[in-house]
Amino acid sequence: GNSVTQMEGPVTLSEEAFLTINCTYTATGYPSLFWYVQYPGEGLQLLLKATKADDKGSNKGFEATYRKETTSFHLEKGSVQVSDSAVYFCALSDQQAGTALIFGKGTTLSVSS
Amino acid sequence: EAGVAQSPRYKIIEKRQSVAFWCNPISGHATLYWYQQILGQGPKLLIQFQNNGVVDDSQLPKDRFSAERLKGVDSTLKIQPAKLEDSAVYLCASSLDRVGRGTEAFFGQGTRLTVV
């Protein structure tokens, strides 16, 4: 079946450091890929998405590229801020079947000043 | 635009009791989802509705969980009887269409259930 694997957290960085959170997926069909973020005390919200191979999703300085050859969708940011501290979830959905989002376990990011 | 509304925000019950959660999706959203998020894990789908029909309930423990979406708008999720392992955050989400087709799912803030 379809699944998502994320790197284990927590990830602890200093402000302005480079961030990478790894995400790989297994899919029998053709998935759309997503990163969702959950800030403390708030609900899940979409950060970025990509719907076909080699597409790059970007938002708020975050980027992720849909790599079909490596079945990956790693999240990156060049310079993190304290306000980026949150839990990040990688997710997929099968495009043809229109299935609901399947989430990874989440990676907690903590940024200190 | 108003977001996905859920109530209550918190609930504490004893095992073997019953509990119900309510969700009001964003107006006009055809697809509604209920997820269970156990502490330290990602959300797991319980049930997906398209309008008032069930699309996927393969992971819903039907011996104790039930859900309905009346008139294709509001939805309720019920647990009867509750077990200790049901302690989790229950998330409701909605989208214009199925997310696999590129639409965004919007999540409510969830209901935190503690079973003691």
mmCIF file with all atom_site columns, C-alpha atoms in Angstrom:
data_model
loop_
_atom_site.group_PDB
_atom_site.id
_atom_site.type_symbol
_atom_site.label_atom_id
_atom_site.label_alt_id
_atom_site.label_comp_id
_atom_site.label_asym_id
_atom_site.label_entity_id
_atom_site.label_seq_id
_atom_site.pdbx_PDB_ins_code
_atom_site.Cartn_x
_atom_site.Cartn_y
_atom_site.Cartn_z
_atom_site.occupancy
_atom_site.B_iso_or_equiv
_atom_site.pdbx_formal_charge
_atom_site.auth_seq_id
_atom_site.auth_comp_id
_atom_site.auth_asym_id
_atom_site.auth_atom_id
_atom_site.pdbx_PDB_model_num
ATOM 1   C CA . GLY A 1 1   ? 0.000   0.000  0.000   1.00 0.00 ? 1   GLY A CA 1
ATOM 2   C CA . ASN A 1 2   ? 0.923   3.668  -0.106  1.00 0.00 ? 2   ASN A CA 1
ATOM 3   C CA . SER A 1 3   ? 3.090   5.069  2.691   1.00 0.00 ? 3   SER A CA 1
ATOM 4   C CA . VAL A 1 4   ? 5.326   7.970  3.702   1.00 0.00 ? 4   VAL A CA 1
ATOM 5   C CA . THR A 1 5   ? 8.546   7.818  5.708   1.00 0.00 ? 5   THR A CA 1
ATOM 6   C CA . GLN A 1 6   ? 10.009  10.904 7.354   1.00 0.00 ? 6   GLN A CA 1
ATOM 7   C CA . MET A 1 7   ? 13.269  11.416 9.174   1.00 0.00 ? 7   MET A CA 1
ATOM 8   C CA . GLU A 1 8   ? 13.036  11.084 12.923  1.00 0.00 ? 8   GLU A CA 1
ATOM 9   C CA . GLY A 1 9   ? 13.101  14.214 15.026  1.00 0.00 ? 9   GLY A CA 1
ATOM 10  C CA . PRO A 1 10  ? 13.456  16.369 16.860  1.00 0.00 ? 10  PRO A CA 1
ATOM 11  C CA . VAL A 1 11  ? 15.583  18.623 14.718  1.00 0.00 ? 11  VAL A CA 1
ATOM 12  C CA . THR A 1 12  ? 17.235  21.419 16.669  1.00 0.00 ? 12  THR A CA 1
ATOM 13  C CA . LEU A 1 13  ? 18.810  24.325 14.788  1.00 0.00 ? 13  LEU A CA 1
ATOM 14  C CA . SER A 1 14  ? 20.092  27.810 15.418  1.00 0.00 ? 14  SER A CA 1
ATOM 15  C CA . GLU A 1 15  ? 18.490  30.749 13.668  1.00 0.00 ? 15  GLU A CA 1
ATOM 16  C CA . GLU A 1 16  ? 19.689  31.215 10.049  1.00 0.00 ? 16  GLU A CA 1
ATOM 17  C CA . ALA A 1 17  ? 20.831  27.590 9.754   1.00 0.00 ? 17  ALA A CA 1
ATOM 18  C CA . PHE A 1 18  ? 19.992  25.461 6.704   1.00 0.00 ? 18  PHE A CA 1
ATOM 19  C CA . LEU A 1 19  ? 17.146  22.987 7.101   1.00 0.00 ? 19  LEU A CA 1
ATOM 20  C CA . THR A 1 20  ? 16.523  19.661 5.410   1.00 0.00 ? 20  THR A CA 1
ATOM 21  C CA . ILE A 1 21  ? 13.782  17.260 6.455   1.00 0.00 ? 21  ILE A CA 1
ATOM 22  C CA . ASN A 1 22  ? 13.870  14.028 4.467   1.00 0.00 ? 22  ASN A CA 1
ATOM 23  C CA . CYS A 1 23  ? 10.722  12.387 3.134   1.00 0.00 ? 23  CYS A CA 1
ATOM 24  C CA . THR A 1 24  ? 10.435  9.289  0.960   1.00 0.00 ? 24  THR A CA 1
ATOM 25  C CA . TYR A 1 25  ? 7.296   7.614  -0.261  1.00 0.00 ? 25  TYR A CA 1
ATOM 26  C CA . THR A 1 26  ? 5.936   4.332  -1.568  1.00 0.00 ? 26  THR A CA 1
ATOM 27  C CA . ALA A 1 27  ? 3.029   4.535  -3.971  1.00 0.00 ? 27  ALA A CA 1
ATOM 28  C CA . THR A 1 28  ? 1.401   2.060  -6.334  1.00 0.00 ? 28  THR A CA 1
ATOM 29  C CA . GLY A 1 29  ? -0.246  4.775  -8.388  1.00 0.00 ? 29  GLY A CA 1
ATOM 30  C CA . TYR A 1 30  ? 0.740   8.342  -9.235  1.00 0.00 ? 30  TYR A CA 1
ATOM 31  C CA . PRO A 1 31  ? 0.756   10.474 -6.107  1.00 0.00 ? 31  PRO A CA 1
ATOM 32  C CA . SER A 1 32  ? 0.485   14.159 -5.339  1.00 0.00 ? 32  SER A CA 1
ATOM 33  C CA . LEU A 1 33  ? 2.918   15.144 -2.581  1.00 0.00 ? 33  LEU A CA 1
ATOM 34  C CA . PHE A 1 34  ? 2.401   17.634 0.234   1.00 0.00 ? 34  PHE A CA 1
ATOM 35  C CA . TRP A 1 35  ? 4.087   19.196 3.235   1.00 0.00 ? 35  TRP A CA 1
ATOM 36  C CA . TYR A 1 36  ? 1.801   20.248 6.073   1.00 0.00 ? 36  TYR A CA 1
ATOM 37  C CA . VAL A 1 37  ? 2.884   22.234 9.139   1.00 0.00 ? 37  VAL A CA 1
ATOM 38  C CA . GLN A 1 38  ? 1.421   22.361 12.635  1.00 0.00 ? 38  GLN A CA 1
ATOM 39  C CA . TYR A 1 39  ? 2.460   25.382 14.683  1.00 0.00 ? 39  TYR A CA 1
ATOM 40  C CA . PRO A 1 40  ? 2.055   25.164 18.473  1.00 0.00 ? 40  PRO A CA 1
ATOM 41  C CA . GLY A 1 41  ? -1.599  25.437 19.438  1.00 0.00 ? 41  GLY A CA 1
ATOM 42  C CA . GLU A 1 42  ? -2.798  25.584 15.832  1.00 0.00 ? 42  GLU A CA 1
ATOM 43  C CA . GLY A 1 43  ? -4.320  23.191 13.317  1.00 0.00 ? 43  GLY A CA 1
ATOM 44  C CA . LEU A 1 44  ? -2.563  21.540 10.402  1.00 0.00 ? 44  LEU A CA 1
ATOM 45  C CA . GLN A 1 45  ? -2.074  23.804 7.430   1.00 0.00 ? 45  GLN A CA 1
ATOM 46  C CA . LEU A 1 46  ? -0.741  23.221 3.944   1.00 0.00 ? 46  LEU A CA 1
ATOM 47  C CA . LEU A 1 47  ? 2.795   24.490 3.450   1.00 0.00 ? 47  LEU A CA 1
ATOM 48  C CA . LEU A 1 48  ? 3.439   23.426 -0.145  1.00 0.00 ? 48  LEU A CA 1
ATOM 49  C CA . LYS A 1 49  ? 2.582   20.753 -2.700  1.00 0.00 ? 49  LYS A CA 1
ATOM 50  C CA . ALA A 1 50  ? 3.680   19.215 -5.999  1.00 0.00 ? 50  ALA A CA 1
ATOM 51  C CA . THR A 1 51  ? 1.574   17.143 -8.350  1.00 0.00 ? 51  THR A CA 1
ATOM 52  C CA . LYS A 1 52  ? 4.017   15.815 -10.946 1.00 0.00 ? 52  LYS A CA 1
ATOM 53  C CA . ALA A 1 53  ? 7.608   14.677 -11.260 1.00 0.00 ? 53  ALA A CA 1
ATOM 54  C CA . ASP A 1 54  ? 10.281  17.420 -11.123 1.00 0.00 ? 54  ASP A CA 1
ATOM 55  C CA . ASP A 1 55  ? 7.748   19.988 -9.901  1.00 0.00 ? 55  ASP A CA 1
ATOM 56  C CA . LYS A 1 56  ? 9.007   22.244 -7.129  1.00 0.00 ? 56  LYS A CA 1
ATOM 57  C CA . GLY A 1 57  ? 6.598   23.413 -4.469  1.00 0.00 ? 57  GLY A CA 1
ATOM 58  C CA . SER A 1 58  ? 7.537   26.547 -2.527  1.00 0.00 ? 58  SER A CA 1
ATOM 59  C CA . ASN A 1 59  ? 6.091   28.774 0.166   1.00 0.00 ? 59  ASN A CA 1
ATOM 60  C CA . LYS A 1 60  ? 7.439   31.021 2.959   1.00 0.00 ? 60  LYS A CA 1
ATOM 61  C CA . GLY A 1 61  ? 11.026  30.275 1.913   1.00 0.00 ? 61  GLY A CA 1
ATOM 62  C CA . PHE A 1 62  ? 10.481  26.506 2.055   1.00 0.00 ? 62  PHE A CA 1
ATOM 63  C CA . GLU A 1 63  ? 10.981  24.335 -1.033  1.00 0.00 ? 63  GLU A CA 1
ATOM 64  C CA . ALA A 1 64  ? 10.537  20.687 -1.964  1.00 0.00 ? 64  ALA A CA 1
ATOM 65  C CA . THR A 1 65  ? 11.066  18.960 -5.318  1.00 0.00 ? 65  THR A CA 1
ATOM 66  C CA . TYR A 1 66  ? 9.079   15.901 -6.461  1.00 0.00 ? 66  TYR A CA 1
ATOM 67  C CA . ARG A 1 67  ? 11.759  13.329 -7.344  1.00 0.00 ? 67  ARG A CA 1
ATOM 68  C CA . LYS A 1 68  ? 10.174  10.284 -8.946  1.00 0.00 ? 68  LYS A CA 1
ATOM 69  C CA . GLU A 1 69  ? 13.482  8.496  -9.537  1.00 0.00 ? 69  GLU A CA 1
ATOM 70  C CA . THR A 1 70  ? 14.317  8.537  -5.824  1.00 0.00 ? 70  THR A CA 1
ATOM 71  C CA . THR A 1 71  ? 10.683  8.586  -4.600  1.00 0.00 ? 71  THR A CA 1
ATOM 72  C CA . SER A 1 72  ? 11.521  11.579 -2.426  1.00 0.00 ? 72  SER A CA 1
ATOM 73  C CA . PHE A 1 73  ? 10.093  14.984 -1.504  1.00 0.00 ? 73  PHE A CA 1
ATOM 74  C CA . HIS A 1 74  ? 12.628  16.521 0.889   1.00 0.00 ? 74  HIS A CA 1
ATOM 75  C CA . LEU A 1 75  ? 11.768  19.833 2.558   1.00 0.00 ? 75  LEU A CA 1
ATOM 76  C CA . GLU A 1 76  ? 14.455  22.543 2.578   1.00 0.00 ? 76  GLU A CA 1
ATOM 77  C CA . LYS A 1 77  ? 14.872  26.101 3.776   1.00 0.00 ? 77  LYS A CA 1
ATOM 78  C CA . GLY A 1 78  ? 18.007  28.156 3.421   1.00 0.00 ? 78  GLY A CA 1
ATOM 79  C CA . SER A 1 79  ? 17.742  30.174 6.636   1.00 0.00 ? 79  SER A CA 1
ATOM 80  C CA . VAL A 1 80  ? 15.339  29.141 9.391   1.00 0.00 ? 80  VAL A CA 1
ATOM 81  C CA . GLN A 1 81  ? 13.755  31.511 11.889  1.00 0.00 ? 81  GLN A CA 1
ATOM 82  C CA . VAL A 1 82  ? 12.509  30.960 15.419  1.00 0.00 ? 82  VAL A CA 1
ATOM 83  C CA . SER A 1 83  ? 8.978   31.308 14.050  1.00 0.00 ? 83  SER A CA 1
ATOM 84  C CA . ASP A 1 84  ? 9.533   28.168 11.922  1.00 0.00 ? 84  ASP A CA 1
ATOM 85  C CA . SER A 1 85  ? 9.475   26.019 15.060  1.00 0.00 ? 85  SER A CA 1
ATOM 86  C CA . ALA A 1 86  ? 6.664   23.546 14.448  1.00 0.00 ? 86  ALA A CA 1
ATOM 87  C CA . VAL A 1 87  ? 5.885   19.946 13.513  1.00 0.00 ? 87  VAL A CA 1
ATOM 88  C CA . TYR A 1 88  ? 6.219   19.188 9.792   1.00 0.00 ? 88  TYR A CA 1
ATOM 89  C CA . PHE A 1 89  ? 4.309   16.370 8.097   1.00 0.00 ? 89  PHE A CA 1
ATOM 90  C CA . CYS A 1 90  ? 4.984   14.897 4.675   1.00 0.00 ? 90  CYS A CA 1
ATOM 91  C CA . ALA A 1 91  ? 1.891   13.442 2.988   1.00 0.00 ? 91  ALA A CA 1
ATOM 92  C CA . LEU A 1 92  ? 0.701   11.910 -0.258  1.00 0.00 ? 92  LEU A CA 1
ATOM 93  C CA . SER A 1 93  ? -2.540  11.296 -2.079  1.00 0.00 ? 93  SER A CA 1
ATOM 94  C CA . ASP A 1 94  ? -3.208  9.072  -5.072  1.00 0.00 ? 94  ASP A CA 1
ATOM 95  C CA . GLN A 1 95  ? -4.294  11.280 -7.954  1.00 0.00 ? 95  GLN A CA 1
ATOM 96  C CA . GLN A 1 96  ? -6.274  8.738  -9.919  1.00 0.00 ? 96  GLN A CA 1
ATOM 97  C CA . ALA A 1 97  ? -8.118  7.258  -6.955  1.00 0.00 ? 97  ALA A CA 1
ATOM 98  C CA . GLY A 1 98  ? -8.521  10.628 -5.232  1.00 0.00 ? 98  GLY A CA 1
ATOM 99  C CA . THR A 1 99  ? -7.620  9.082  -1.904  1.00 0.00 ? 99  THR A CA 1
ATOM 100 C CA . ALA A 1 100 ? -7.341  11.004 1.333   1.00 0.00 ? 100 ALA A CA 1
ATOM 101 C CA . LEU A 1 101 ? -3.979  12.226 2.579   1.00 0.00 ? 101 LEU A CA 1
ATOM 102 C CA . ILE A 1 102 ? -1.600  9.617  4.001   1.00 0.00 ? 102 ILE A CA 1
ATOM 103 C CA . PHE A 1 103 ? 0.763   11.232 6.485   1.00 0.00 ? 103 PHE A CA 1
ATOM 104 C CA . GLY A 1 104 ? 4.228   10.491 7.775   1.00 0.00 ? 104 GLY A CA 1
ATOM 105 C CA . LYS A 1 105 ? 4.884   10.510 11.511  1.00 0.00 ? 105 LYS A CA 1
ATOM 106 C CA . GLY A 1 106 ? 5.954   14.148 11.580  1.00 0.00 ? 106 GLY A CA 1
ATOM 107 C CA . THR A 1 107 ? 9.254   15.858 12.365  1.00 0.00 ? 107 THR A CA 1
ATOM 108 C CA . THR A 1 108 ? 9.526   18.392 15.168  1.00 0.00 ? 108 THR A CA 1
ATOM 109 C CA . LEU A 1 109 ? 11.690  21.400 14.374  1.00 0.00 ? 109 LEU A CA 1
ATOM 110 C CA . SER A 1 110 ? 12.968  23.636 17.150  1.00 0.00 ? 110 SER A CA 1
ATOM 111 C CA . VAL A 1 111 ? 14.840  26.808 16.218  1.00 0.00 ? 111 VAL A CA 1
ATOM 112 C CA . SER A 1 112 ? 16.678  28.845 18.834  1.00 0.00 ? 112 SER A CA 1
ATOM 113 C CA . SER A 1 113 ? 17.935  32.404 18.581  1.00 0.00 ? 113 SER A CA 1
ATOM 114 C CA . GLU B 2 1   ? -13.716 32.668 4.960   1.00 0.00 ? 1   GLU B CA 1
ATOM 115 C CA . ALA B 2 2   ? -14.578 30.672 8.052   1.00 0.00 ? 2   ALA B CA 1
ATOM 116 C CA . GLY B 2 3   ? -12.448 27.611 8.685   1.00 0.00 ? 3   GLY B CA 1
ATOM 117 C CA . VAL B 2 4   ? -13.368 24.090 9.740   1.00 0.00 ? 4   VAL B CA 1
ATOM 118 C CA . ALA B 2 5   ? -15.088 24.211 13.116  1.00 0.00 ? 5   ALA B CA 1
ATOM 119 C CA . GLN B 2 6   ? -14.893 21.371 15.608  1.00 0.00 ? 6   GLN B CA 1
ATOM 120 C CA . SER B 2 7   ? -16.338 20.871 19.052  1.00 0.00 ? 7   SER B CA 1
ATOM 121 C CA . PRO B 2 8   ? -15.668 20.196 21.790  1.00 0.00 ? 8   PRO B CA 1
ATOM 122 C CA . ARG B 2 9   ? -11.963 21.120 21.947  1.00 0.00 ? 9   ARG B CA 1
ATOM 123 C CA . TYR B 2 10  ? -11.285 18.816 24.888  1.00 0.00 ? 10  TYR B CA 1
ATOM 124 C CA . LYS B 2 11  ? -13.084 15.826 26.352  1.00 0.00 ? 11  LYS B CA 1
ATOM 125 C CA . ILE B 2 12  ? -12.234 13.510 29.226  1.00 0.00 ? 12  ILE B CA 1
ATOM 126 C CA . ILE B 2 13  ? -14.296 10.349 29.671  1.00 0.00 ? 13  ILE B CA 1
ATOM 127 C CA . GLU B 2 14  ? -14.002 7.034  31.456  1.00 0.00 ? 14  GLU B CA 1
ATOM 128 C CA . LYS B 2 15  ? -13.455 3.834  29.508  1.00 0.00 ? 15  LYS B CA 1
ATOM 129 C CA . ARG B 2 16  ? -16.630 2.178  28.298  1.00 0.00 ? 16  ARG B CA 1
ATOM 130 C CA . GLN B 2 17  ? -18.429 5.527  28.113  1.00 0.00 ? 17  GLN B CA 1
ATOM 131 C CA . SER B 2 18  ? -19.558 6.987  24.806  1.00 0.00 ? 18  SER B CA 1
ATOM 132 C CA . VAL B 2 19  ? -18.543 10.289 23.225  1.00 0.00 ? 19  VAL B CA 1
ATOM 133 C CA . ALA B 2 20  ? -19.431 12.305 20.136  1.00 0.00 ? 20  ALA B CA 1
ATOM 134 C CA . PHE B 2 21  ? -17.517 14.903 18.171  1.00 0.00 ? 21  PHE B CA 1
ATOM 135 C CA . TRP B 2 22  ? -18.984 17.463 15.817  1.00 0.00 ? 22  TRP B CA 1
ATOM 136 C CA . CYS B 2 23  ? -17.523 19.043 12.677  1.00 0.00 ? 23  CYS B CA 1
ATOM 137 C CA . ASN B 2 24  ? -18.752 21.895 10.503  1.00 0.00 ? 24  ASN B CA 1
ATOM 138 C CA . PRO B 2 25  ? -16.728 22.019 7.266   1.00 0.00 ? 25  PRO B CA 1
ATOM 139 C CA . ILE B 2 26  ? -16.023 25.042 5.097   1.00 0.00 ? 26  ILE B CA 1
ATOM 140 C CA . SER B 2 27  ? -19.122 26.015 3.165   1.00 0.00 ? 27  SER B CA 1
ATOM 141 C CA . GLY B 2 28  ? -19.289 24.358 -0.241  1.00 0.00 ? 28  GLY B CA 1
ATOM 142 C CA . HIS B 2 29  ? -16.684 21.700 0.472   1.00 0.00 ? 29  HIS B CA 1
ATOM 143 C CA . ALA B 2 30  ? -17.868 18.364 -0.876  1.00 0.00 ? 30  ALA B CA 1
ATOM 144 C CA . THR B 2 31  ? -15.250 16.173 0.776   1.00 0.00 ? 31  THR B CA 1
ATOM 145 C CA . LEU B 2 32  ? -14.973 15.696 4.535   1.00 0.00 ? 32  LEU B CA 1
ATOM 146 C CA . TYR B 2 33  ? -12.427 13.630 6.455   1.00 0.00 ? 33  TYR B CA 1
ATOM 147 C CA . TRP B 2 34  ? -12.038 12.415 10.019  1.00 0.00 ? 34  TRP B CA 1
ATOM 148 C CA . TYR B 2 35  ? -8.513  11.605 11.192  1.00 0.00 ? 35  TYR B CA 1
ATOM 149 C CA . GLN B 2 36  ? -7.163  10.168 14.428  1.00 0.00 ? 36  GLN B CA 1
ATOM 150 C CA . GLN B 2 37  ? -3.803  11.535 15.623  1.00 0.00 ? 37  GLN B CA 1
ATOM 151 C CA . ILE B 2 38  ? -2.190  9.640  18.469  1.00 0.00 ? 38  ILE B CA 1
ATOM 152 C CA . LEU B 2 39  ? 0.544   11.513 20.328  1.00 0.00 ? 39  LEU B CA 1
ATOM 153 C CA . GLY B 2 40  ? 3.830   11.403 18.432  1.00 0.00 ? 40  GLY B CA 1
ATOM 154 C CA . GLN B 2 41  ? 2.291   10.014 15.249  1.00 0.00 ? 41  GLN B CA 1
ATOM 155 C CA . GLY B 2 42  ? 0.907   11.402 12.036  1.00 0.00 ? 42  GLY B CA 1
ATOM 156 C CA . PRO B 2 43  ? -2.835  11.659 11.437  1.00 0.00 ? 43  PRO B CA 1
ATOM 157 C CA . LYS B 2 44  ? -4.500  8.420  10.348  1.00 0.00 ? 44  LYS B CA 1
ATOM 158 C CA . LEU B 2 45  ? -7.630  8.489  8.218   1.00 0.00 ? 45  LEU B CA 1
ATOM 159 C CA . LEU B 2 46  ? -10.752 7.075  9.841   1.00 0.00 ? 46  LEU B CA 1
ATOM 160 C CA . ILE B 2 47  ? -13.374 7.951  7.241   1.00 0.00 ? 47  ILE B CA 1
ATOM 161 C CA . GLN B 2 48  ? -13.804 10.025 4.088   1.00 0.00 ? 48  GLN B CA 1
ATOM 162 C CA . PHE B 2 49  ? -17.137 11.390 2.855   1.00 0.00 ? 49  PHE B CA 1
ATOM 163 C CA . GLN B 2 50  ? -17.958 12.759 -0.577  1.00 0.00 ? 50  GLN B CA 1
ATOM 164 C CA . ASN B 2 51  ? -21.082 14.856 -0.032  1.00 0.00 ? 51  ASN B CA 1
ATOM 165 C CA . ASN B 2 52  ? -23.128 12.562 2.222   1.00 0.00 ? 52  ASN B CA 1
ATOM 166 C CA . GLY B 2 53  ? -21.751 9.277  0.891   1.00 0.00 ? 53  GLY B CA 1
ATOM 167 C CA . VAL B 2 54  ? -18.882 7.275  2.363   1.00 0.00 ? 54  VAL B CA 1
ATOM 168 C CA . VAL B 2 55  ? -15.845 6.972  0.067   1.00 0.00 ? 55  VAL B CA 1
ATOM 169 C CA . ASP B 2 56  ? -13.450 5.174  2.406   1.00 0.00 ? 56  ASP B CA 1
ATOM 170 C CA . ASP B 2 57  ? -14.042 3.776  5.875   1.00 0.00 ? 57  ASP B CA 1
ATOM 171 C CA . SER B 2 58  ? -11.600 0.887  5.659   1.00 0.00 ? 58  SER B CA 1
ATOM 172 C CA . GLN B 2 59  ? -9.675  1.999  8.767   1.00 0.00 ? 59  GLN B CA 1
ATOM 173 C CA . LEU B 2 60  ? -12.690 2.841  10.917  1.00 0.00 ? 60  LEU B CA 1
ATOM 174 C CA . PRO B 2 61  ? -13.086 0.373  13.826  1.00 0.00 ? 61  PRO B CA 1
ATOM 175 C CA . LYS B 2 62  ? -16.725 -0.227 13.063  1.00 0.00 ? 62  LYS B CA 1
ATOM 176 C CA . ASP B 2 63  ? -17.405 -2.228 16.203  1.00 0.00 ? 63  ASP B CA 1
ATOM 177 C CA . ARG B 2 64  ? -17.090 0.970  18.246  1.00 0.00 ? 64  ARG B CA 1
ATOM 178 C CA . PHE B 2 65  ? -16.763 3.946  15.894  1.00 0.00 ? 65  PHE B CA 1
ATOM 179 C CA . SER B 2 66  ? -19.503 5.414  13.729  1.00 0.00 ? 66  SER B CA 1
ATOM 180 C CA . ALA B 2 67  ? -19.770 8.559  11.655  1.00 0.00 ? 67  ALA B CA 1
ATOM 181 C CA . GLU B 2 68  ? -22.413 10.303 9.635   1.00 0.00 ? 68  GLU B CA 1
ATOM 182 C CA . ARG B 2 69  ? -22.668 13.365 7.460   1.00 0.00 ? 69  ARG B CA 1
ATOM 183 C CA . LEU B 2 70  ? -26.213 14.592 7.354   1.00 0.00 ? 70  LEU B CA 1
ATOM 184 C CA . LYS B 2 71  ? -27.302 16.456 4.227   1.00 0.00 ? 71  LYS B CA 1
ATOM 185 C CA . GLY B 2 72  ? -23.693 16.540 3.049   1.00 0.00 ? 72  GLY B CA 1
ATOM 186 C CA . VAL B 2 73  ? -22.715 19.314 5.458   1.00 0.00 ? 73  VAL B CA 1
ATOM 187 C CA . ASP B 2 74  ? -22.035 18.785 9.197   1.00 0.00 ? 74  ASP B CA 1
ATOM 188 C CA . SER B 2 75  ? -20.635 15.539 10.461  1.00 0.00 ? 75  SER B CA 1
ATOM 189 C CA . THR B 2 76  ? -20.480 13.678 13.759  1.00 0.00 ? 76  THR B CA 1
ATOM 190 C CA . LEU B 2 77  ? -18.071 10.983 14.863  1.00 0.00 ? 77  LEU B CA 1
ATOM 191 C CA . LYS B 2 78  ? -19.083 8.727  17.755  1.00 0.00 ? 78  LYS B CA 1
ATOM 192 C CA . ILE B 2 79  ? -17.183 6.253  19.874  1.00 0.00 ? 79  ILE B CA 1
ATOM 193 C CA . GLN B 2 80  ? -19.165 3.707  21.882  1.00 0.00 ? 80  GLN B CA 1
ATOM 194 C CA . PRO B 2 81  ? -17.766 2.253  24.081  1.00 0.00 ? 81  PRO B CA 1
ATOM 195 C CA . ALA B 2 82  ? -14.439 4.064  24.422  1.00 0.00 ? 82  ALA B CA 1
ATOM 196 C CA . LYS B 2 83  ? -11.181 2.271  25.203  1.00 0.00 ? 83  LYS B CA 1
ATOM 197 C CA . LEU B 2 84  ? -7.987  3.652  26.709  1.00 0.00 ? 84  LEU B CA 1
ATOM 198 C CA . GLU B 2 85  ? -6.241  3.388  23.326  1.00 0.00 ? 85  GLU B CA 1
ATOM 199 C CA . ASP B 2 86  ? -8.776  5.807  21.813  1.00 0.00 ? 86  ASP B CA 1
ATOM 200 C CA . SER B 2 87  ? -7.022  8.675  23.606  1.00 0.00 ? 87  SER B CA 1
ATOM 201 C CA . ALA B 2 88  ? -5.948  10.915 20.730  1.00 0.00 ? 88  ALA B CA 1
ATOM 202 C CA . VAL B 2 89  ? -6.717  14.121 18.868  1.00 0.00 ? 89  VAL B CA 1
ATOM 203 C CA . TYR B 2 90  ? -9.571  13.730 16.400  1.00 0.00 ? 90  TYR B CA 1
ATOM 204 C CA . LEU B 2 91  ? -9.168  15.980 13.394  1.00 0.00 ? 91  LEU B CA 1
ATOM 205 C CA . CYS B 2 92  ? -11.799 16.979 10.894  1.00 0.00 ? 92  CYS B CA 1
ATOM 206 C CA . ALA B 2 93  ? -10.794 18.293 7.485   1.00 0.00 ? 93  ALA B CA 1
ATOM 207 C CA . SER B 2 94  ? -12.633 19.383 4.358   1.00 0.00 ? 94  SER B CA 1
ATOM 208 C CA . SER B 2 95  ? -11.795 20.108 0.736   1.00 0.00 ? 95  SER B CA 1
ATOM 209 C CA . LEU B 2 96  ? -13.617 21.321 -2.372  1.00 0.00 ? 96  LEU B CA 1
ATOM 210 C CA . ASP B 2 97  ? -12.880 18.035 -4.087  1.00 0.00 ? 97  ASP B CA 1
ATOM 211 C CA . ARG B 2 98  ? -10.682 15.026 -3.363  1.00 0.00 ? 98  ARG B CA 1
ATOM 212 C CA . VAL B 2 99  ? -7.139  16.131 -2.489  1.00 0.00 ? 99  VAL B CA 1
ATOM 213 C CA . GLY B 2 100 ? -5.511  13.733 -4.935  1.00 0.00 ? 100 GLY B CA 1
ATOM 214 C CA . ARG B 2 101 ? -6.792  15.976 -7.691  1.00 0.00 ? 101 ARG B CA 1
ATOM 215 C CA . GLY B 2 102 ? -4.718  18.880 -6.372  1.00 0.00 ? 102 GLY B CA 1
ATOM 216 C CA . THR B 2 103 ? -7.169  20.601 -4.073  1.00 0.00 ? 103 THR B CA 1
ATOM 217 C CA . GLU B 2 104 ? -6.141  21.661 -0.573  1.00 0.00 ? 104 GLU B CA 1
ATOM 218 C CA . ALA B 2 105 ? -7.518  20.049 2.566   1.00 0.00 ? 105 ALA B CA 1
ATOM 219 C CA . PHE B 2 106 ? -8.275  22.454 5.428   1.00 0.00 ? 106 PHE B CA 1
ATOM 220 C CA . PHE B 2 107 ? -8.076  21.141 8.967   1.00 0.00 ? 107 PHE B CA 1
ATOM 221 C CA . GLY B 2 108 ? -9.907  22.065 12.125  1.00 0.00 ? 108 GLY B CA 1
ATOM 222 C CA . GLN B 2 109 ? -8.065  22.465 15.425  1.00 0.00 ? 109 GLN B CA 1
ATOM 223 C CA . GLY B 2 110 ? -9.191  19.053 16.585  1.00 0.00 ? 110 GLY B CA 1
ATOM 224 C CA . THR B 2 111 ? -10.780 17.526 19.650  1.00 0.00 ? 111 THR B CA 1
ATOM 225 C CA . ARG B 2 112 ? -8.383  16.131 22.244  1.00 0.00 ? 112 ARG B CA 1
ATOM 226 C CA . LEU B 2 113 ? -9.926  13.019 23.804  1.00 0.00 ? 113 LEU B CA 1
ATOM 227 C CA . THR B 2 114 ? -8.567  11.514 26.998  1.00 0.00 ? 114 THR B CA 1
ATOM 228 C CA . VAL B 2 115 ? -9.962  8.156  28.098  1.00 0.00 ? 115 VAL B CA 1
ATOM 229 C CA . VAL B 2 116 ? -9.219  7.298  31.745  1.00 0.00 ? 116 VAL B CA 1
#
